[in-house]
C-alpha atoms as one frame of an Amber mdcrd trajectory, in Angstrom:
protein
  18.103 -15.711  11.680  19.247 -18.973  10.557  20.741 -19.075   7.178  18.698
 -22.086   6.049  15.255 -20.331   7.243  16.243 -17.197   5.658  16.804 -19.200
   2.212  13.793 -21.483   2.792  11.465 -18.144   3.458  13.174 -16.293   0.232
  12.326 -19.866  -1.982   8.682 -19.501  -0.764   8.415 -15.816  -1.648   9.992
 -15.965  -4.820   7.980 -18.891  -5.759   4.785 -17.280  -4.474   5.497 -14.076
  -6.373   6.390 -16.146  -9.784   3.343 -17.962  -9.410   1.385 -15.026  -8.493
   2.756 -12.748 -11.347   0.837 -15.680 -13.831  -2.387 -16.207 -12.038  -4.937
 -15.031  -9.551  -4.449 -15.702  -6.059  -7.283 -17.831  -5.870  -5.645 -20.601
  -8.334  -2.444 -20.877  -6.072  -2.355 -24.021  -3.849   0.063 -24.703  -1.241
   0.754 -28.148  -3.001   1.830 -26.230  -6.137   3.984 -23.717  -4.414   5.775
 -26.378  -2.514   6.530 -28.362  -5.637   7.724 -25.432  -7.190   9.728 -24.134
  -4.682  11.015 -27.838  -4.032   9.841 -27.980   0.088   7.803 -29.854   2.032
   4.228 -28.484   3.023   5.258 -28.938   6.539   8.058 -26.367   5.668   5.455
 -24.214   4.399   3.147 -24.361   7.241   6.043 -23.832   9.800   5.885 -20.004
   8.250   2.357 -19.356   7.014  -0.998 -20.561   7.660  -2.388 -20.726   4.292
  -1.591 -18.973   0.729  -3.583 -16.042   2.029  -1.507 -15.462   5.349   1.722
 -15.376   3.018   0.130 -12.847   0.569  -1.435 -10.811   3.113   2.122 -10.646
   4.826   3.745  -9.471   1.709   0.992  -6.748   0.882   1.575  -5.452   4.293
   5.152  -5.359   3.409   4.636  -3.472   0.405   2.003  -1.037   2.201   4.653
  -0.402   4.964   7.335   0.109   2.305   5.356   2.575   0.684   4.155   4.625
   3.985   7.983   4.649   5.461   9.065   6.036   1.950   7.155   9.408   2.907
   9.173  12.013   4.417   5.967  13.584   5.953   3.020  11.592   5.866   1.486
  14.324   8.336   1.274  16.749   5.297  -2.048  15.484   4.464  -3.346  18.101
   6.523  -0.254  20.613   6.218   0.644  20.351   2.640  -2.116  17.754   0.800
  -0.152  18.507  -2.536   3.237  17.652  -1.456   1.378  14.595   0.529   0.306
  13.188  -2.835   3.486  13.661  -4.385   5.174  11.631  -1.789   2.548   8.889
  -1.575   2.460   8.145  -5.248   6.638   8.330  -5.231   6.179   5.718  -2.613
   3.975   3.640  -5.174   6.185   3.712  -7.452   9.112   2.650  -5.487   7.084
  -0.426  -5.013   5.409  -0.558  -8.575   6.578  -4.170  -9.305   5.449  -5.486
  -6.363   2.232  -3.835  -6.434   1.379  -4.876  -9.794   2.020  -8.713  -8.940
   0.126  -8.785  -5.521  -2.557  -6.408  -5.932  -3.523  -7.522  -9.491  -6.832
  -8.806 -10.083  -9.256  -8.451  -7.605  -7.285  -7.643  -5.041  -6.356  -4.040
  -6.176  -9.167  -2.460  -3.625  -7.037  -4.230  -0.715  -3.840  -1.926  -1.561
  -5.937   1.429  -1.384  -7.908   0.077   1.722  -4.526  -0.748   3.697  -2.950
   2.555   2.584  -6.119   4.335   3.804  -5.833   2.612   7.179  -2.034   3.379
   7.636  -2.086   6.976   6.637  -5.409   7.580   8.675  -3.735   6.086  11.923
  -0.387   8.225  11.210  -2.556  11.157  10.448  -4.713  10.985  13.310  -1.877
  10.234  15.837  -0.487  13.912  14.815  -3.958  15.223  15.134  -6.316  13.031
  17.214  -9.160  15.799  17.201  -9.850  15.153  13.549 -10.187  11.105  14.365
 -14.065  11.613  14.540 -14.258  14.610  12.025 -16.388  13.887   8.997 -14.741
  16.306   6.588 -11.290  14.973   7.533 -12.180  11.407   7.455 -14.231  11.930
   3.909 -11.280  14.162   2.622  -8.576  11.582   3.444 -10.600   8.763   1.738
 -11.403  10.788  -1.108  -7.592  11.785  -1.333  -6.437   8.290  -1.092  -8.853
   6.294  -3.061  -9.498   8.708  -5.643  -5.719   9.676  -6.186  -4.854   5.775
  -6.358  -7.616   5.343  -9.135  -6.913   8.286 -10.946  -3.255   7.275 -11.111
  -3.821   3.784 -12.073  -6.196   5.017 -14.786  -3.534   7.505 -16.003  -0.115
   5.517 -16.083  -0.208   6.222 -19.847   0.544   9.670 -19.366   3.741  11.575
 -18.262   4.256  10.105 -14.802   5.645  13.618 -13.498   2.610  15.331 -14.973
   0.257  12.992 -13.229   1.447  13.380  -9.947   1.494  17.015 -10.454  -1.991
  16.996 -11.408  -3.034  14.700  -8.698  -0.944  16.786  -6.125  -3.000  19.996
  -7.263  -6.271  18.185  -6.837  -5.473  17.208  -3.442  -4.239  20.494  -2.534
  -7.838  21.812  -3.657  -9.363  18.952  -1.645  -7.126  19.842   1.088  -8.674
  23.100   1.740 -11.204  21.106   3.365  -8.747  19.243   5.542  -6.086  22.069
   6.509  -5.669  22.996   9.811  -6.581  26.535  10.655  -3.616  28.325  12.426
  -6.120  28.879  15.384  -6.617  25.073  15.631  -3.302  23.583  15.136  -2.008
  20.830  17.545
């Protein structure tokens, strides 16, 4: 990629993150971003269709980083406690961006995108679970419940929170765990 394009895109992203750290997404305008980044609106629009497109692109990158940081995402069925530990370490690795991009009324978007990505990976490995209520409900519970419990428990020791959530997920995982006679 051309160095000028890379620098322009970085300026757009850095300016957006700076603005986003101070205000809700709905209050950021393309005009304000362009003035702050010292670029033309046409330059912005050559990269993104609007502020929401830029935000979605960055949100998706963060979600991919969280998921890709997990060594074994298939552990949701095989070892749910370890899955939870890896997922929350992934959240921690992207914590500053998560706090900026998913603040205000966008926190549920993070969990929704994580759920979709995790389910897709899990069901690639275990396609027979795609339509099974117990596995779908259990995954949703583990992802949403775990994240919100984590978010509300940030004031406790990080390792303790991750350990407790891992144990809870392990117990819930008894509903998800693959019986030996049905392994794929």
